[in-house]
């Protein structure tokens, strides 16, 4: 993902992280069909906006499968509910459980789709920005691991090639021979990594690591736009959470399905929720429209 | 003990029962999901606080980062079937070589960072805690005494078979059970025993293969890795018993 | 007042008798640019690490180090962290975090600097070093040169007064090395930071330095400006003389007391100069003066040196040698025809029609700039990558079709650029045993093979050592021993002299030459023009995915005008066909006969007494004195 190419992703990491936590949290906790439908569609649309068809095509079959499993899983194991549809191996399959299964499927689907976007937007440096002040030593260790992993992956390839060069074939043989060669590569890499790590720690010491009062710098600045975003999204989420807890949006599945009456207030809350779920997409689209207008003006 | 660390332990040890109690007293829709999630997070807190609290030295931070990166690389780069990975083996040996606290940090970070490659999801905290606990217990069981001073011990006093045994069991029971519980949370929107049992059962082949992989890689790697960590300790004076 | 004062500093590592440093004393004034030279293992790094307590090794020590008038130990850690910057040799190892911006901020974070100050300092340094373009990148996407520049910038954000650099360019390619040293000099010039740098690339570093400190076995043997340090070292008969820049070596060989010719008729040598030339430019001026003195460039067009005929002669010799091989019907050991390769379909071609032949007993050297495709060629030849067009035959096999270890059994061994990709065990001997096990099941045979491989690579005395406790040059030879265990007929080497000092290079050259005498053929990929000129039997210039030109070193390097040895650049247009300092010395010391009547001596006669440089047995510099 190119840095800041997405309007929502360019908000301050604290806002972005908080948004994902709360949206996923609401989706998981309040099993209301409308909430989940909106969340699912919002997540799908934003994920599509970020990774396009090419990215989604790889994910969707698995996602569908998981959702179908979730939909079937509940009626098979859950026999509560008053409306029996039929019996399967002496167990009643109830309408309530079937509906509940589909609601659960929506929940699973929307959570996974939100994580697709999360993985795109919430890159490691943003994560560090959120937690750098809270857990500085861990955050630094985390940044170092991120530094080492690509380096080690490249080194593993070099080691495998070097082993071939002196007549040790890494890629052939039965599974045990390959596991043994793999272990040898890992072992050579560990020796290399640990011995060279002495330099790394010298470099840290040379630049004053370990002095008291270390600060945590990050490259993100808190702007007015972040405050506005935080207030708008936070306010919207607060409305939904309070309304749900207060019972404005209520969904009971057992023993019988019971949704809250379609009062205007409930529709209003759903509307707010929809705005929250679609906010990242709308922000992105708004910026694209601006770009289009630039292009047509020039 | 650092006051912040003490606070973290207090928070964790009172927080977990409190959350459980609240979950039982005031159940709401899918409250168990919240409860489980909160318990996992609270369980991770004191370990991380301990790491922060002892203000780790540069070399300690580097070695923990190295071991974590090796475990992540092992999980990301290594061959063959999906479950046949050396990740758990490396975490265990980090616990053996560096002690329980570092073992937990290496494990938890391994779970966390590798999901930047495999994708984060609701399973992330569960994997973090599972890896962390495996590394921690490896440190508790093996990093005292002979293993700490002389590598894996010699001859009949060798720790190696025990480490391999522990690794196999821990992968199957701790990792398998915890990560499958994350699946339970996802799938079973209502708790029923047959449903939970079905999920655990479906995980058995994967977990068995995973445990077998741990056993194989521990057999191949344990002596080498612990030797290397021991050399580092003696040569550069790292991780001296405090 | 001196910024740093070292007084009678001695140091020994724990449990050792030998002093690593012995009564070293010197001072650095604020703003100086000092160069610290000496053989690998002479204590340079240890000395440098004594100038910053956070890095000072454990051991027994006497003497004192004073920083800014105070004993270093009494300077608070935070002040040392800020005011004394340290850059180490390996660019990759020192980078701590995954982002360029985070790395730049690391030091200031340690000092507890507030974010807005960090932002400003980082921005300033990024601008100074031109890092703006890659400020947001992940560090693993940077080149080696960029990484080392980042390490320098990450230290400079703290605005140090003293910059300590420990062989900062050893792992860089020549162009990146020059850029890095230029950046260091710029810091010294424009910010006024005091610099103390250890270097093996004296050709580049000498002209930049104000002072050259020379360590030999832990003792400071010379502390002089670059123009006079050579004379001091000759006076001390220090081995470092052999590693000095070409211009210095030339003037020392011609003018220093022990090499001034004694024959009374020699009118060439002027009185011993007080100063040596240090750069190519000064070397050229010096050479021109020398020749002028002998009235040799009075006539335009007159050139001293091997006449053209000799080059042609050499070329013909080399060619006929190979033709003889063909006449015997022997297949070349490597033959590659029209190789095309790219890493993946959408990428650009890396190899664009490579033609290349290596014959039995050759020491062929593929030289060329960074990213020209040299290493890729090596990989394609060894079957690691498959070309999408073209043919390779190697030891009678097609590497693209060879299965498993067929190539190894046929006699191919490939030595990686980084020897550390081979070491697994706790001693070099164990590693050799381990590899030998895969090739020789018999125990006695294995022991014999290990012993002979170790002897051939001259590492017998290192067998009990941990592979990471020996120096880079020794690691390289240990890796060579591992490769020799496969009993190769053909050895592919990738940049084997990287980071080595002159002495380890000479030792490696000796080892390789003996292997060739025993019938091994070598194809080496290298940036190291000087090494290739001195030791290879044939050089091939690689550019833009093809072999542009090839020839025996003399023909090859005198045909190039920039991509050539320092001695050749220095003598271009003045003396033709000289590619090493010893060539030049030989030519000029042969002058007296020519002084009298240059035209009267036929070229062939003049050259008759000289040994014709044969492929694979070029004379090392030290023996050239005998030729005159």
mmCIF file of N, CA and C in Angstrom, chain A residues 3 124-125 128 133 140 143-144 146-148 150-151 155 158-159 161-169 172 183-184 187-188 191-193 195-196 199-221, chain C residues 49 52 54-55 77-78 81 86 88 92-99 101 103 105-107 109-113 115 118-119 135-136 139-140 154 158 384 404-405 408 413-414 416 418 420-424 434-435 438-439 466 468 483 486:
data_model
loop_
_atom_site.group_PDB
_atom_site.id
_atom_site.type_symbol
_atom_site.label_atom_id
_atom_site.label_comp_id
_atom_site.label_asym_id
_atom_site.label_seq_id
_atom_site.Cartn_x
_atom_site.Cartn_y
_atom_site.Cartn_z
ATOM 1 N N UNK A 3 1.961 4.874 0.762
ATOM 2 C CA UNK A 3 1.697 5.654 1.942
ATOM 3 C C UNK A 3 0.693 6.777 1.656
ATOM 4 N N UNK A 124 2.528 -1.353 10.070
ATOM 5 C CA UNK A 124 3.248 -1.521 11.324
ATOM 6 C C UNK A 124 3.707 -0.191 11.913
ATOM 7 N N UNK A 125 4.084 0.761 11.069
ATOM 8 C CA UNK A 125 4.578 2.020 11.627
ATOM 9 C C UNK A 125 3.448 2.776 12.323
ATOM 10 N N UNK A 128 3.032 1.215 15.656
ATOM 11 C CA UNK A 128 4.077 1.712 16.551
ATOM 12 C C UNK A 128 3.732 3.096 17.087
ATOM 13 N N UNK A 133 4.347 5.084 22.895
ATOM 14 C CA UNK A 133 4.427 5.763 24.182
ATOM 15 C C UNK A 133 4.034 4.847 25.322
ATOM 16 N N UNK A 140 9.970 -0.866 20.466
ATOM 17 C CA UNK A 140 11.268 -0.871 19.806
ATOM 18 C C UNK A 140 11.629 -2.286 19.360
ATOM 19 N N UNK A 143 9.748 -2.998 16.314
ATOM 20 C CA UNK A 143 10.317 -2.348 15.113
ATOM 21 C C UNK A 143 11.554 -3.103 14.642
ATOM 22 N N UNK A 144 12.338 -3.601 15.616
ATOM 23 C CA UNK A 144 13.546 -4.333 15.231
ATOM 24 C C UNK A 144 13.202 -5.646 14.563
ATOM 25 N N UNK A 146 10.575 -6.199 12.818
ATOM 26 C CA UNK A 146 10.148 -5.837 11.462
ATOM 27 C C UNK A 146 11.347 -5.551 10.570
ATOM 28 N N UNK A 147 12.401 -5.017 11.159
ATOM 29 C CA UNK A 147 13.620 -4.754 10.408
ATOM 30 C C UNK A 147 14.309 -6.072 10.057
ATOM 31 N N UNK A 148 14.320 -7.015 11.016
ATOM 32 C CA UNK A 148 15.072 -8.254 10.809
ATOM 33 C C UNK A 148 14.377 -9.215 9.846
ATOM 34 N N UNK A 150 12.512 -9.209 6.978
ATOM 35 C CA UNK A 150 12.842 -9.246 5.538
ATOM 36 C C UNK A 150 14.309 -9.568 5.294
ATOM 37 N N UNK A 151 15.160 -9.076 6.205
ATOM 38 C CA UNK A 151 16.584 -9.342 6.077
ATOM 39 C C UNK A 151 16.861 -10.838 6.220
ATOM 40 N N UNK A 155 18.366 -13.610 3.669
ATOM 41 C CA UNK A 155 19.544 -14.371 4.073
ATOM 42 C C UNK A 155 19.285 -15.875 3.958
ATOM 43 N N UNK A 158 19.984 -16.822 0.542
ATOM 44 C CA UNK A 158 21.421 -16.822 0.265
ATOM 45 C C UNK A 158 22.084 -18.064 0.856
ATOM 46 N N UNK A 159 21.656 -18.417 2.070
ATOM 47 C CA UNK A 159 22.265 -19.583 2.715
ATOM 48 C C UNK A 159 21.955 -20.846 1.925
ATOM 49 N N UNK A 161 21.390 -21.092 -1.221
ATOM 50 C CA UNK A 161 22.201 -21.081 -2.439
ATOM 51 C C UNK A 161 23.648 -21.436 -2.118
ATOM 52 N N UNK A 162 24.170 -20.874 -1.022
ATOM 53 C CA UNK A 162 25.554 -21.141 -0.646
ATOM 54 C C UNK A 162 25.744 -22.618 -0.328
ATOM 55 N N UNK A 163 24.757 -23.228 0.309
ATOM 56 C CA UNK A 163 24.840 -24.657 0.621
ATOM 57 C C UNK A 163 24.919 -25.489 -0.653
ATOM 58 N N UNK A 164 24.123 -25.129 -1.628
ATOM 59 C CA UNK A 164 24.183 -25.808 -2.924
ATOM 60 C C UNK A 164 25.572 -25.698 -3.523
ATOM 61 N N UNK A 165 26.154 -24.488 -3.408
ATOM 62 C CA UNK A 165 27.455 -24.224 -4.018
ATOM 63 C C UNK A 165 28.553 -25.137 -3.505
ATOM 64 N N UNK A 166 28.426 -25.591 -2.232
ATOM 65 C CA UNK A 166 29.447 -26.507 -1.726
ATOM 66 C C UNK A 166 28.904 -27.930 -1.664
ATOM 67 N N UNK A 167 27.890 -28.182 -2.489
ATOM 68 C CA UNK A 167 27.471 -29.560 -2.680
ATOM 69 C C UNK A 167 26.496 -30.106 -1.658
ATOM 70 N N UNK A 168 25.724 -29.224 -1.028
ATOM 71 C CA UNK A 168 24.683 -29.730 -0.123
ATOM 72 C C UNK A 168 23.350 -29.263 -0.672
ATOM 73 N N UNK A 169 22.583 -30.227 -1.134
ATOM 74 C CA UNK A 169 21.337 -29.860 -1.791
ATOM 75 C C UNK A 169 20.243 -29.661 -0.753
ATOM 76 N N UNK A 172 16.114 -31.154 -2.191
ATOM 77 C CA UNK A 172 15.688 -32.488 -2.617
ATOM 78 C C UNK A 172 15.731 -33.459 -1.445
ATOM 79 N N UNK A 183 16.482 -27.173 8.883
ATOM 80 C CA UNK A 183 17.015 -26.882 10.211
ATOM 81 C C UNK A 183 18.448 -26.376 10.100
ATOM 82 N N UNK A 184 19.209 -26.940 9.163
ATOM 83 C CA UNK A 184 20.591 -26.476 8.984
ATOM 84 C C UNK A 184 20.606 -25.021 8.532
ATOM 85 N N UNK A 187 19.784 -22.896 11.375
ATOM 86 C CA UNK A 187 20.856 -22.863 12.349
ATOM 87 C C UNK A 187 21.998 -21.942 11.896
ATOM 88 N N UNK A 188 22.352 -22.032 10.610
ATOM 89 C CA UNK A 188 23.379 -21.130 10.066
ATOM 90 C C UNK A 188 22.906 -19.688 10.212
ATOM 91 N N UNK A 191 23.186 -18.474 13.864
ATOM 92 C CA UNK A 191 24.560 -18.113 14.227
ATOM 93 C C UNK A 191 24.889 -16.731 13.675
ATOM 94 N N UNK A 192 24.608 -16.568 12.395
ATOM 95 C CA UNK A 192 24.876 -15.294 11.718
ATOM 96 C C UNK A 192 24.136 -14.157 12.416
ATOM 97 N N UNK A 193 22.852 -14.404 12.712
ATOM 98 C CA UNK A 193 22.023 -13.345 13.293
ATOM 99 C C UNK A 193 22.525 -12.957 14.678
ATOM 100 N N UNK A 195 25.545 -13.442 16.083
ATOM 101 C CA UNK A 195 26.872 -12.835 16.100
ATOM 102 C C UNK A 195 26.813 -11.393 15.595
ATOM 103 N N UNK A 196 26.025 -11.168 14.545
ATOM 104 C CA UNK A 196 25.940 -9.816 14.011
ATOM 105 C C UNK A 196 25.114 -8.895 14.895
ATOM 106 N N UNK A 199 26.862 -6.204 16.879
ATOM 107 C CA UNK A 199 27.021 -4.903 16.220
ATOM 108 C C UNK A 199 25.790 -4.037 16.424
ATOM 109 N N UNK A 200 24.627 -4.658 16.273
ATOM 110 C CA UNK A 200 23.387 -3.902 16.409
ATOM 111 C C UNK A 200 23.285 -3.298 17.799
ATOM 112 N N UNK A 201 23.626 -4.094 18.802
ATOM 113 C CA UNK A 201 23.506 -3.539 20.150
ATOM 114 C C UNK A 201 24.581 -2.483 20.390
ATOM 115 N N UNK A 202 25.757 -2.658 19.781
ATOM 116 C CA UNK A 202 26.778 -1.603 19.877
ATOM 117 C C UNK A 202 26.268 -0.313 19.252
ATOM 118 N N UNK A 203 25.601 -0.465 18.116
ATOM 119 C CA UNK A 203 25.076 0.707 17.434
ATOM 120 C C UNK A 203 24.013 1.404 18.284
ATOM 121 N N UNK A 204 23.216 0.615 19.015
ATOM 122 C CA UNK A 204 22.211 1.210 19.908
ATOM 123 C C UNK A 204 22.884 1.939 21.061
ATOM 124 N N UNK A 205 23.884 1.257 21.653
ATOM 125 C CA UNK A 205 24.604 1.872 22.781
ATOM 126 C C UNK A 205 25.288 3.159 22.338
ATOM 127 N N UNK A 206 25.884 3.099 21.141
ATOM 128 C CA UNK A 206 26.609 4.263 20.647
ATOM 129 C C UNK A 206 25.671 5.449 20.489
ATOM 130 N N UNK A 207 24.411 5.165 20.223
ATOM 131 C CA UNK A 207 23.450 6.251 20.075
ATOM 132 C C UNK A 207 22.608 6.425 21.333
ATOM 133 N N UNK A 208 23.189 6.036 22.466
ATOM 134 C CA UNK A 208 22.599 6.417 23.745
ATOM 135 C C UNK A 208 21.431 5.583 24.205
ATOM 136 N N UNK A 209 21.199 4.397 23.641
ATOM 137 C CA UNK A 209 20.097 3.591 24.145
ATOM 138 C C UNK A 209 20.378 3.207 25.594
ATOM 139 N N UNK A 210 19.357 3.271 26.416
ATOM 140 C CA UNK A 210 19.529 2.901 27.804
ATOM 141 C C UNK A 210 19.647 4.102 28.726
ATOM 142 N N UNK A 211 19.800 5.294 28.145
ATOM 143 C CA UNK A 211 19.784 6.491 28.979
ATOM 144 C C UNK A 211 18.366 6.691 29.500
ATOM 145 N N UNK A 212 18.230 7.276 30.690
ATOM 146 C CA UNK A 212 16.875 7.467 31.212
ATOM 147 C C UNK A 212 16.104 8.488 30.379
ATOM 148 N N UNK A 213 14.785 8.325 30.362
ATOM 149 C CA UNK A 213 13.918 9.335 29.756
ATOM 150 C C UNK A 213 13.850 9.281 28.255
ATOM 151 N N UNK A 214 13.910 8.076 27.706
ATOM 152 C CA UNK A 214 13.816 7.924 26.266
ATOM 153 C C UNK A 214 12.447 8.407 25.780
ATOM 154 N N UNK A 215 12.438 9.156 24.671
ATOM 155 C CA UNK A 215 11.166 9.597 24.106
ATOM 156 C C UNK A 215 10.815 8.720 22.914
ATOM 157 N N UNK A 216 9.576 8.771 22.487
ATOM 158 C CA UNK A 216 9.153 7.958 21.339
ATOM 159 C C UNK A 216 8.698 8.892 20.236
ATOM 160 N N UNK A 217 9.509 8.937 19.174
ATOM 161 C CA UNK A 217 9.180 9.831 18.073
ATOM 162 C C UNK A 217 8.363 9.056 17.052
ATOM 163 N N UNK A 218 7.408 9.734 16.436
ATOM 164 C CA UNK A 218 6.808 9.123 15.260
ATOM 165 C C UNK A 218 6.585 10.191 14.219
ATOM 166 N N UNK A 219 6.370 9.714 13.033
ATOM 167 C CA UNK A 219 6.355 10.626 11.903
ATOM 168 C C UNK A 219 4.956 11.162 11.615
ATOM 169 N N UNK A 220 4.016 10.883 12.526
ATOM 170 C CA UNK A 220 2.641 11.312 12.283
ATOM 171 C C UNK A 220 2.336 12.522 13.153
ATOM 172 N N UNK A 221 1.613 13.466 12.574
ATOM 173 C CA UNK A 221 1.253 14.645 13.352
ATOM 174 C C UNK A 221 -0.256 14.692 13.533
ATOM 175 N N UNK C 49 37.293 2.089 19.780
ATOM 176 C CA UNK C 49 36.263 1.822 20.787
ATOM 177 C C UNK C 49 36.643 2.359 22.168
ATOM 178 N N UNK C 52 35.052 5.909 23.301
ATOM 179 C CA UNK C 52 33.650 6.050 23.678
ATOM 180 C C UNK C 52 33.355 4.979 24.722
ATOM 181 N N UNK C 54 30.792 3.706 26.158
ATOM 182 C CA UNK C 54 29.709 2.742 25.952
ATOM 183 C C UNK C 54 30.183 1.537 25.151
ATOM 184 N N UNK C 55 31.234 1.698 24.352
ATOM 185 C CA UNK C 55 31.698 0.617 23.496
ATOM 186 C C UNK C 55 33.021 0.023 23.950
ATOM 187 N N UNK C 77 27.329 9.790 30.264
ATOM 188 C CA UNK C 77 26.950 8.962 29.121
ATOM 189 C C UNK C 77 26.126 9.741 28.102
ATOM 190 N N UNK C 78 25.191 10.549 28.599
ATOM 191 C CA UNK C 78 24.325 11.271 27.664
ATOM 192 C C UNK C 78 25.158 12.219 26.804
ATOM 193 N N UNK C 81 27.039 10.157 24.292
ATOM 194 C CA UNK C 81 26.152 9.676 23.234
ATOM 195 C C UNK C 81 25.930 10.777 22.201
ATOM 196 N N UNK C 86 29.575 7.264 16.401
ATOM 197 C CA UNK C 86 30.353 6.085 16.010
ATOM 198 C C UNK C 86 29.636 5.369 14.877
ATOM 199 N N UNK C 88 29.965 1.940 12.438
ATOM 200 C CA UNK C 88 30.703 0.687 12.335
ATOM 201 C C UNK C 88 30.819 0.237 10.887
ATOM 202 N N UNK C 92 24.472 -3.020 7.366
ATOM 203 C CA UNK C 92 23.224 -3.674 7.738
ATOM 204 C C UNK C 92 23.091 -3.884 9.233
ATOM 205 N N UNK C 93 24.194 -4.277 9.861
ATOM 206 C CA UNK C 93 24.110 -4.639 11.275
ATOM 207 C C UNK C 93 23.748 -3.482 12.179
ATOM 208 N N UNK C 94 24.106 -2.257 11.761
ATOM 209 C CA UNK C 94 23.900 -1.138 12.690
ATOM 210 C C UNK C 94 22.517 -0.550 12.625
ATOM 211 N N UNK C 95 21.780 -0.872 11.568
ATOM 212 C CA UNK C 95 20.451 -0.287 11.452
ATOM 213 C C UNK C 95 19.517 -1.013 12.411
ATOM 214 N N UNK C 96 18.847 -0.246 13.254
ATOM 215 C CA UNK C 96 18.079 -0.858 14.328
ATOM 216 C C UNK C 96 16.613 -1.013 13.955
ATOM 217 N N UNK C 97 16.041 -0.016 13.290
ATOM 218 C CA UNK C 97 14.603 -0.042 13.049
ATOM 219 C C UNK C 97 14.300 -0.269 11.568
ATOM 220 N N UNK C 98 13.020 -0.383 11.251
ATOM 221 C CA UNK C 98 12.657 -0.787 9.888
ATOM 222 C C UNK C 98 12.412 0.380 8.940
ATOM 223 N N UNK C 99 12.311 1.608 9.472
ATOM 224 C CA UNK C 99 12.027 2.755 8.616
ATOM 225 C C UNK C 99 13.182 3.757 8.649
ATOM 226 N N UNK C 101 13.070 7.031 8.521
ATOM 227 C CA UNK C 101 12.819 8.165 9.426
ATOM 228 C C UNK C 101 13.009 7.771 10.873
ATOM 229 N N UNK C 103 15.003 5.416 12.016
ATOM 230 C CA UNK C 103 16.428 5.250 12.255
ATOM 231 C C UNK C 103 17.098 6.606 12.499
ATOM 232 N N UNK C 105 15.774 9.138 13.773
ATOM 233 C CA UNK C 105 15.336 9.702 15.048
ATOM 234 C C UNK C 105 15.859 8.926 16.245
ATOM 235 N N UNK C 106 16.401 7.730 16.006
ATOM 236 C CA UNK C 106 16.713 6.825 17.115
ATOM 237 C C UNK C 106 17.586 7.458 18.199
ATOM 238 N N UNK C 107 18.682 8.081 17.799
ATOM 239 C CA UNK C 107 19.604 8.647 18.772
ATOM 240 C C UNK C 107 18.950 9.752 19.594
ATOM 241 N N UNK C 109 15.814 10.091 20.191
ATOM 242 C CA UNK C 109 14.847 9.458 21.104
ATOM 243 C C UNK C 109 15.547 9.032 22.393
ATOM 244 N N UNK C 110 16.732 8.437 22.223
ATOM 245 C CA UNK C 110 17.474 7.985 23.398
ATOM 246 C C UNK C 110 17.773 9.138 24.332
ATOM 247 N N UNK C 111 18.043 10.293 23.756
ATOM 248 C CA UNK C 111 18.378 11.452 24.578
ATOM 249 C C UNK C 111 17.136 12.102 25.164
ATOM 250 N N UNK C 112 15.967 11.578 24.812
ATOM 251 C CA UNK C 112 14.731 12.132 25.350
ATOM 252 C C UNK C 112 14.343 13.463 24.723
ATOM 253 N N UNK C 113 14.756 13.670 23.498
ATOM 254 C CA UNK C 113 14.458 14.928 22.818
ATOM 255 C C UNK C 113 12.966 15.004 22.478
ATOM 256 N N UNK C 115 9.467 15.737 20.485
ATOM 257 C CA UNK C 115 9.167 15.397 19.091
ATOM 258 C C UNK C 115 9.417 16.523 18.102
ATOM 259 N N UNK C 118 13.064 16.815 17.392
ATOM 260 C CA UNK C 118 13.500 15.676 16.574
ATOM 261 C C UNK C 118 13.111 15.914 15.126
ATOM 262 N N UNK C 119 11.864 16.374 14.940
ATOM 263 C CA UNK C 119 11.380 16.578 13.573
ATOM 264 C C UNK C 119 12.304 17.540 12.822
ATOM 265 N N UNK C 135 13.222 9.017 2.386
ATOM 266 C CA UNK C 135 12.931 9.241 3.795
ATOM 267 C C UNK C 135 11.853 8.295 4.340
ATOM 268 N N UNK C 136 10.853 7.974 3.520
ATOM 269 C CA UNK C 136 9.752 7.147 4.001
ATOM 270 C C UNK C 136 9.929 5.668 3.701
ATOM 271 N N UNK C 139 13.977 0.273 5.337
ATOM 272 C CA UNK C 139 15.431 0.211 5.163
ATOM 273 C C UNK C 139 15.864 -0.965 4.296
ATOM 274 N N UNK C 140 15.080 -2.036 4.252
ATOM 275 C CA UNK C 140 15.540 -3.178 3.451
ATOM 276 C C UNK C 140 15.433 -2.919 1.951
ATOM 277 N N UNK C 154 22.221 9.160 10.774
ATOM 278 C CA UNK C 154 21.550 8.869 12.048
ATOM 279 C C UNK C 154 22.424 9.290 13.230
ATOM 280 N N UNK C 158 22.472 13.932 15.962
ATOM 281 C CA UNK C 158 22.764 14.322 17.345
ATOM 282 C C UNK C 158 23.806 15.433 17.402
ATOM 283 N N UNK C 384 21.745 -21.888 -10.751
ATOM 284 C CA UNK C 384 20.798 -21.388 -9.751
ATOM 285 C C UNK C 384 19.610 -20.708 -10.431
ATOM 286 N N UNK C 404 20.045 -32.343 -8.937
ATOM 287 C CA UNK C 404 20.640 -32.536 -7.617
ATOM 288 C C UNK C 404 22.057 -32.026 -7.561
ATOM 289 N N UNK C 405 22.969 -32.914 -7.198
ATOM 290 C CA UNK C 405 24.345 -32.488 -6.986
ATOM 291 C C UNK C 405 25.251 -32.897 -8.136
ATOM 292 N N UNK C 408 28.153 -30.547 -8.694
ATOM 293 C CA UNK C 408 29.191 -30.682 -7.674
ATOM 294 C C UNK C 408 30.058 -31.895 -7.964
ATOM 295 N N UNK C 413 32.438 -25.887 -7.689
ATOM 296 C CA UNK C 413 32.195 -25.360 -6.345
ATOM 297 C C UNK C 413 31.985 -23.857 -6.473
ATOM 298 N N UNK C 414 31.002 -23.356 -5.750
ATOM 299 C CA UNK C 414 30.688 -21.930 -5.812
ATOM 300 C C UNK C 414 30.874 -21.348 -4.424
ATOM 301 N N UNK C 416 30.176 -18.332 -1.932
ATOM 302 C CA UNK C 416 29.281 -17.171 -1.858
ATOM 303 C C UNK C 416 30.046 -15.911 -1.491
ATOM 304 N N UNK C 418 29.277 -13.841 0.810
ATOM 305 C CA UNK C 418 29.349 -13.712 2.258
ATOM 306 C C UNK C 418 29.699 -15.071 2.860
ATOM 307 N N UNK C 420 29.850 -15.968 5.713
ATOM 308 C CA UNK C 420 29.058 -16.284 6.910
ATOM 309 C C UNK C 420 27.800 -17.082 6.584
ATOM 310 N N UNK C 421 27.490 -17.246 5.296
ATOM 311 C CA UNK C 421 26.340 -18.083 4.946
ATOM 312 C C UNK C 421 26.682 -19.565 5.025
ATOM 313 N N UNK C 422 27.919 -19.899 5.446
ATOM 314 C CA UNK C 422 28.321 -21.299 5.463
ATOM 315 C C UNK C 422 28.586 -21.862 6.854
ATOM 316 N N UNK C 423 28.751 -21.002 7.851
ATOM 317 C CA UNK C 423 29.204 -21.510 9.146
ATOM 318 C C UNK C 423 28.044 -21.850 10.071
ATOM 319 N N UNK C 424 28.117 -23.053 10.632
ATOM 320 C CA UNK C 424 27.032 -23.500 11.490
ATOM 321 C C UNK C 424 27.534 -23.905 12.865
ATOM 322 N N UNK C 434 31.764 -31.518 9.147
ATOM 323 C CA UNK C 434 30.355 -31.637 8.801
ATOM 324 C C UNK C 434 30.153 -31.729 7.300
ATOM 325 N N UNK C 435 30.796 -30.816 6.580
ATOM 326 C CA UNK C 435 30.643 -30.810 5.131
ATOM 327 C C UNK C 435 31.325 -32.045 4.541
ATOM 328 N N UNK C 438 29.238 -35.203 4.192
ATOM 329 C CA UNK C 438 28.325 -35.393 3.059
ATOM 330 C C UNK C 438 29.053 -35.945 1.840
ATOM 331 N N UNK C 439 30.371 -35.706 1.759
ATOM 332 C CA UNK C 439 31.083 -36.150 0.559
ATOM 333 C C UNK C 439 31.882 -37.425 0.776
ATOM 334 N N UNK C 466 36.394 -20.402 16.683
ATOM 335 C CA UNK C 466 35.011 -20.206 16.276
ATOM 336 C C UNK C 466 35.017 -19.394 14.973
ATOM 337 N N UNK C 468 33.324 -17.134 13.852
ATOM 338 C CA UNK C 468 33.068 -15.701 13.954
ATOM 339 C C UNK C 468 34.115 -14.976 14.805
ATOM 340 N N UNK C 483 34.703 -25.239 0.391
ATOM 341 C CA UNK C 483 34.443 -25.505 -1.023
ATOM 342 C C UNK C 483 35.433 -26.534 -1.568
ATOM 343 N N UNK C 486 34.840 -30.415 -1.772
ATOM 344 C CA UNK C 486 34.135 -31.110 -2.849
ATOM 345 C C UNK C 486 35.102 -31.529 -3.957
#
